[in-house]
Amino acid sequence: NAGVTQTPKFQVLKTGQSMTLQCAQDMNHNSMYWYRQDPGMGLRLIYYSASEGTTDKGEVPNGYNVSRLNKREFSLRLESAAPSQTSVYFCASSRDRRNEKLFFGSGTQLSVL
Amino acid sequence: KNEVEQSPQNLTAQEGEFITINCSYSVGISALHWLQQHPGGGIVSLFMLSSGKKKHGRLIATINIQEKHSSLHITASHPRDSAVYICAVRGNQFYFGTGTSLTVIP
């Protein structure tokens, strides 16, 4: 069982470049999330998807877009990267609103120069 | 404003010591989660609780809903317990504390 698989693990971008972070889960979970983790701050929600076909903004959505491609996959896109988006990104999933034990991917360390 | 506050921020203990990490929150919640983030960065869920107490091995989590407070206890601490422990609460969304960095010295 792979759980939540997130790629890439590391990425360096120049300001203005674009990239997509990929996330897939094999636990048949309905809910999926993208968080960013910055020093001295708790995890902050960027976007989430409560079920296949739905996405909603979280606390810090500006500069990001997401796609819930199917039940397994939830991708995060940076269209024009900015230094303020330098962070560690985590994808997570949970079965549904009644059982929200979170399962996390291994994280993506992104640097925008 | 921080919906979730953890204390202490940093904690160093000798192997074998009893450890307590505290979490206070200010919002109404349906559940509280304790997470462990390893030095390599991966995050795993330790407990999800909405009342009372849960135990898993040497780890014990308690919650007092009236006081909006939870504690994570580690008995007979071991160097492999060294990690960042994060408290998260489920209100209208998830709110996360900034974590408690624990170092257990042999």
mmCIF file of C-alpha atoms in Angstrom:
data_model
loop_
_atom_site.group_PDB
_atom_site.id
_atom_site.type_symbol
_atom_site.label_atom_id
_atom_site.label_comp_id
_atom_site.label_asym_id
_atom_site.label_seq_id
_atom_site.Cartn_x
_atom_site.Cartn_y
_atom_site.Cartn_z
ATOM 1 C CA ASN A 1 0.000 0.000 0.000
ATOM 2 C CA ALA A 2 1.602 3.250 -1.154
ATOM 3 C CA GLY A 3 -0.852 5.545 0.715
ATOM 4 C CA VAL A 4 -0.392 9.102 -0.551
ATOM 5 C CA THR A 5 2.238 9.566 -3.231
ATOM 6 C CA GLN A 6 3.452 13.080 -3.934
ATOM 7 C CA THR A 7 5.920 14.219 -6.562
ATOM 8 C CA PRO A 8 8.406 15.774 -6.928
ATOM 9 C CA LYS A 9 10.241 15.778 -3.584
ATOM 10 C CA PHE A 10 12.346 18.807 -4.438
ATOM 11 C CA GLN A 11 12.012 21.558 -7.026
ATOM 12 C CA VAL A 12 13.779 24.816 -7.750
ATOM 13 C CA LEU A 13 12.024 27.362 -9.967
ATOM 14 C CA LYS A 14 12.811 30.783 -11.264
ATOM 15 C CA THR A 15 10.294 33.558 -10.701
ATOM 16 C CA GLY A 16 7.595 33.350 -13.341
ATOM 17 C CA GLN A 17 8.042 29.668 -14.155
ATOM 18 C CA SER A 18 5.145 27.272 -13.816
ATOM 19 C CA MET A 19 4.927 23.768 -12.408
ATOM 20 C CA THR A 20 2.468 21.153 -11.263
ATOM 21 C CA LEU A 21 2.722 19.136 -8.065
ATOM 22 C CA GLN A 22 1.184 15.709 -8.410
ATOM 23 C CA CYS A 23 -0.623 13.777 -5.702
ATOM 24 C CA ALA A 24 -2.284 10.386 -5.811
ATOM 25 C CA GLN A 25 -3.835 8.200 -3.117
ATOM 26 C CA ASP A 26 -4.717 4.514 -3.323
ATOM 27 C CA MET A 27 -7.013 4.321 -0.268
ATOM 28 C CA ASN A 28 -10.262 5.181 -2.061
ATOM 29 C CA HIS A 29 -10.510 8.402 -0.045
ATOM 30 C CA ASN A 30 -13.063 11.027 -0.940
ATOM 31 C CA SER A 31 -11.348 14.108 0.490
ATOM 32 C CA MET A 32 -7.998 15.461 -0.610
ATOM 33 C CA TYR A 33 -6.073 18.551 0.487
ATOM 34 C CA TRP A 34 -3.089 20.695 -0.382
ATOM 35 C CA TYR A 35 -1.240 22.423 2.478
ATOM 36 C CA ARG A 36 1.840 24.573 2.695
ATOM 37 C CA GLN A 37 4.173 24.608 5.689
ATOM 38 C CA ASP A 38 6.302 27.648 6.456
ATOM 39 C CA PRO A 39 8.727 28.168 9.359
ATOM 40 C CA GLY A 40 6.989 29.293 12.546
ATOM 41 C CA MET A 41 3.539 28.728 11.108
ATOM 42 C CA GLY A 42 1.129 25.858 11.218
ATOM 43 C CA LEU A 43 0.099 24.025 8.104
ATOM 44 C CA ARG A 44 -2.147 26.253 6.002
ATOM 45 C CA LEU A 45 -4.781 24.977 3.612
ATOM 46 C CA ILE A 46 -4.397 26.033 -0.003
ATOM 47 C CA TYR A 47 -7.217 24.079 -1.646
ATOM 48 C CA TYR A 48 -9.252 21.031 -0.860
ATOM 49 C CA SER A 49 -11.544 18.640 -2.647
ATOM 50 C CA ALA A 50 -14.350 17.054 -0.650
ATOM 51 C CA SER A 51 -15.159 14.607 -3.421
ATOM 52 C CA GLU A 52 -14.376 13.834 -7.029
ATOM 53 C CA GLY A 53 -15.410 16.731 -9.235
ATOM 54 C CA THR A 54 -15.409 19.388 -6.508
ATOM 55 C CA THR A 55 -12.721 21.791 -5.344
ATOM 56 C CA ASP A 56 -12.800 24.674 -2.881
ATOM 57 C CA LYS A 57 -10.433 27.414 -1.816
ATOM 58 C CA GLY A 58 -8.735 27.236 1.516
ATOM 59 C CA GLU A 59 -6.958 29.867 3.568
ATOM 60 C CA VAL A 60 -4.194 30.786 1.074
ATOM 61 C CA PRO A 61 -5.365 30.022 -2.495
ATOM 62 C CA ASN A 62 -3.899 33.017 -4.348
ATOM 63 C CA GLY A 63 -1.371 32.032 -7.005
ATOM 64 C CA TYR A 64 -2.501 28.396 -7.132
ATOM 65 C CA ASN A 65 -4.922 26.270 -9.088
ATOM 66 C CA VAL A 66 -5.979 22.686 -8.538
ATOM 67 C CA SER A 67 -7.493 19.839 -10.476
ATOM 68 C CA ARG A 68 -9.245 16.787 -9.052
ATOM 69 C CA LEU A 69 -8.577 14.638 -12.065
ATOM 70 C CA ASN A 70 -10.361 11.596 -10.662
ATOM 71 C CA LYS A 71 -10.929 10.104 -7.236
ATOM 72 C CA ARG A 72 -7.254 9.161 -6.886
ATOM 73 C CA GLU A 73 -5.468 12.268 -8.124
ATOM 74 C CA PHE A 74 -5.379 15.891 -6.972
ATOM 75 C CA SER A 75 -2.811 18.196 -8.558
ATOM 76 C CA LEU A 76 -1.632 21.668 -7.553
ATOM 77 C CA ARG A 77 -0.427 24.116 -10.196
ATOM 78 C CA LEU A 78 1.627 27.252 -9.815
ATOM 79 C CA GLU A 79 1.052 29.256 -12.982
ATOM 80 C CA SER A 80 3.669 31.951 -12.364
ATOM 81 C CA ALA A 81 5.831 31.152 -9.382
ATOM 82 C CA ALA A 82 6.821 33.891 -6.926
ATOM 83 C CA PRO A 83 9.455 33.843 -4.159
ATOM 84 C CA SER A 84 6.604 34.022 -1.610
ATOM 85 C CA GLN A 85 5.617 30.538 -2.747
ATOM 86 C CA THR A 86 8.881 29.080 -1.466
ATOM 87 C CA SER A 87 7.603 26.529 1.030
ATOM 88 C CA VAL A 88 7.128 22.860 1.787
ATOM 89 C CA TYR A 89 3.928 21.534 0.240
ATOM 90 C CA PHE A 90 1.978 18.573 1.554
ATOM 91 C CA CYS A 91 -0.833 16.676 -0.054
ATOM 92 C CA ALA A 92 -3.186 14.838 2.300
ATOM 93 C CA SER A 93 -6.301 12.713 2.087
ATOM 94 C CA SER A 94 -9.040 11.464 4.380
ATOM 95 C CA ARG A 95 -11.839 8.978 3.894
ATOM 96 C CA ASP A 96 -14.670 11.478 4.272
ATOM 97 C CA ARG A 97 -16.154 14.059 6.630
ATOM 98 C CA ARG A 98 -17.205 11.373 9.117
ATOM 99 C CA ASN A 99 -13.724 9.892 9.370
ATOM 100 C CA GLU A 100 -11.158 12.593 8.860
ATOM 101 C CA LYS A 101 -7.985 10.858 9.950
ATOM 102 C CA LEU A 102 -5.446 12.534 7.697
ATOM 103 C CA PHE A 103 -2.897 10.689 5.609
ATOM 104 C CA PHE A 104 -0.042 12.824 4.282
ATOM 105 C CA GLY A 105 2.296 12.612 1.347
ATOM 106 C CA SER A 106 6.022 12.945 1.959
ATOM 107 C CA GLY A 107 6.126 16.627 0.996
ATOM 108 C CA THR A 108 7.630 18.769 -1.762
ATOM 109 C CA GLN A 109 10.323 21.281 -0.895
ATOM 110 C CA LEU A 110 9.918 24.132 -3.390
ATOM 111 C CA SER A 111 12.303 27.049 -3.779
ATOM 112 C CA VAL A 112 11.455 29.978 -6.048
ATOM 113 C CA LEU A 113 14.422 32.163 -6.868
ATOM 114 C CA LYS B 1 -4.739 35.127 15.822
ATOM 115 C CA ASN B 2 -3.909 31.494 16.423
ATOM 116 C CA GLU B 3 -6.789 29.135 16.845
ATOM 117 C CA VAL B 4 -4.411 26.454 18.184
ATOM 118 C CA GLU B 5 -1.615 27.081 20.659
ATOM 119 C CA GLN B 6 0.933 24.468 21.672
ATOM 120 C CA SER B 7 3.398 24.426 24.531
ATOM 121 C CA PRO B 8 6.232 24.088 24.889
ATOM 122 C CA GLN B 9 7.664 25.055 21.499
ATOM 123 C CA ASN B 10 10.830 23.087 22.164
ATOM 124 C CA LEU B 11 11.490 20.278 24.589
ATOM 125 C CA THR B 12 14.630 18.311 25.416
ATOM 126 C CA ALA B 13 14.364 15.224 27.582
ATOM 127 C CA GLN B 14 16.576 12.420 28.800
ATOM 128 C CA GLU B 15 15.751 8.937 27.624
ATOM 129 C CA GLY B 16 13.195 7.357 29.923
ATOM 130 C CA GLU B 17 11.552 10.599 31.019
ATOM 131 C CA PHE B 18 7.782 11.165 30.987
ATOM 132 C CA ILE B 19 6.880 13.870 28.499
ATOM 133 C CA THR B 20 3.804 16.079 28.224
ATOM 134 C CA ILE B 21 2.924 18.346 25.311
ATOM 135 C CA ASN B 22 -0.042 20.673 25.657
ATOM 136 C CA CYS B 23 -2.537 22.020 23.139
ATOM 137 C CA SER B 24 -5.171 24.703 23.699
ATOM 138 C CA TYR B 25 -7.685 25.791 21.108
ATOM 139 C CA SER B 26 -10.211 28.580 20.805
ATOM 140 C CA VAL B 27 -12.798 27.281 18.310
ATOM 141 C CA GLY B 28 -15.593 24.784 18.520
ATOM 142 C CA ILE B 29 -14.395 21.435 17.239
ATOM 143 C CA SER B 30 -15.662 18.048 16.196
ATOM 144 C CA ALA B 31 -12.304 16.319 16.681
ATOM 145 C CA LEU B 32 -8.696 16.918 17.676
ATOM 146 C CA HIS B 33 -5.724 15.285 15.987
ATOM 147 C CA TRP B 34 -2.168 14.704 17.118
ATOM 148 C CA LEU B 35 0.368 14.381 14.311
ATOM 149 C CA GLN B 36 4.036 13.448 14.306
ATOM 150 C CA GLN B 37 6.464 14.977 11.820
ATOM 151 C CA HIS B 38 9.712 13.091 11.483
ATOM 152 C CA PRO B 39 13.077 14.774 10.908
ATOM 153 C CA GLY B 40 12.834 13.696 7.286
ATOM 154 C CA GLY B 41 9.631 15.705 6.977
ATOM 155 C CA GLY B 42 6.950 13.042 6.702
ATOM 156 C CA ILE B 43 3.783 13.545 8.762
ATOM 157 C CA VAL B 44 1.785 10.717 10.311
ATOM 158 C CA SER B 45 -1.403 10.806 12.302
ATOM 159 C CA LEU B 46 -1.038 9.505 15.866
ATOM 160 C CA PHE B 47 -4.499 10.095 17.318
ATOM 161 C CA MET B 48 -7.893 11.445 16.410
ATOM 162 C CA LEU B 49 -10.139 12.040 19.428
ATOM 163 C CA SER B 50 -13.300 13.884 20.313
ATOM 164 C CA SER B 51 -13.551 13.010 23.997
ATOM 165 C CA GLY B 52 -11.749 11.270 26.814
ATOM 166 C CA LYS B 53 -8.492 9.471 26.332
ATOM 167 C CA LYS B 54 -6.742 7.224 23.829
ATOM 168 C CA LYS B 55 -3.628 5.106 24.255
ATOM 169 C CA HIS B 56 -1.318 3.583 21.688
ATOM 170 C CA GLY B 57 1.785 1.909 23.040
ATOM 171 C CA ARG B 58 3.717 4.505 25.055
ATOM 172 C CA LEU B 59 1.625 7.399 23.758
ATOM 173 C CA ILE B 60 -1.473 8.702 25.511
ATOM 174 C CA ALA B 61 -3.709 11.523 24.308
ATOM 175 C CA THR B 62 -6.357 13.207 26.404
ATOM 176 C CA ILE B 63 -8.874 15.916 25.674
ATOM 177 C CA ASN B 64 -11.016 18.145 27.892
ATOM 178 C CA ILE B 65 -13.738 19.603 25.693
ATOM 179 C CA GLN B 66 -15.027 22.014 28.341
ATOM 180 C CA GLU B 67 -11.568 23.504 28.891
ATOM 181 C CA LYS B 68 -10.621 23.291 25.185
ATOM 182 C CA HIS B 69 -7.390 21.582 26.042
ATOM 183 C CA SER B 70 -5.565 18.412 25.040
ATOM 184 C CA SER B 71 -2.368 16.772 26.180
ATOM 185 C CA LEU B 72 -0.086 14.261 24.525
ATOM 186 C CA HIS B 73 1.943 12.153 26.938
ATOM 187 C CA ILE B 74 4.912 9.955 26.087
ATOM 188 C CA THR B 75 5.932 7.456 28.731
ATOM 189 C CA ALA B 76 9.480 6.050 28.934
ATOM 190 C CA SER B 77 10.687 8.359 26.151
ATOM 191 C CA HIS B 78 13.204 7.063 23.628
ATOM 192 C CA PRO B 79 15.504 8.833 21.143
ATOM 193 C CA ARG B 80 13.313 7.536 18.309
ATOM 194 C CA ASP B 81 10.491 9.716 19.721
ATOM 195 C CA SER B 82 12.477 12.783 18.622
ATOM 196 C CA ALA B 83 10.193 14.599 16.196
ATOM 197 C CA VAL B 84 7.862 17.564 15.888
ATOM 198 C CA TYR B 85 4.423 16.923 17.363
ATOM 199 C CA ILE B 86 1.571 18.903 15.857
ATOM 200 C CA CYS B 87 -1.873 19.462 17.318
ATOM 201 C CA ALA B 88 -4.708 20.029 14.829
ATOM 202 C CA VAL B 89 -8.390 20.691 15.452
ATOM 203 C CA ARG B 90 -11.359 20.228 13.148
ATOM 204 C CA GLY B 91 -13.650 23.248 13.355
ATOM 205 C CA ASN B 92 -15.231 24.544 10.164
ATOM 206 C CA GLN B 93 -11.850 23.634 8.698
ATOM 207 C CA PHE B 94 -8.650 22.139 10.042
ATOM 208 C CA TYR B 95 -6.518 24.458 12.202
ATOM 209 C CA PHE B 96 -2.946 23.456 12.971
ATOM 210 C CA GLY B 97 -0.607 24.391 15.783
ATOM 211 C CA THR B 98 2.980 25.339 14.997
ATOM 212 C CA GLY B 99 4.315 22.179 16.600
ATOM 213 C CA THR B 100 6.453 21.113 19.545
ATOM 214 C CA SER B 101 9.977 20.030 18.674
ATOM 215 C CA LEU B 102 11.003 17.140 20.938
ATOM 216 C CA THR B 103 14.566 15.896 21.304
ATOM 217 C CA VAL B 104 15.197 12.840 23.444
ATOM 218 C CA ILE B 105 18.824 12.401 24.470
ATOM 219 C CA PRO B 106 20.212 8.900 25.122
#
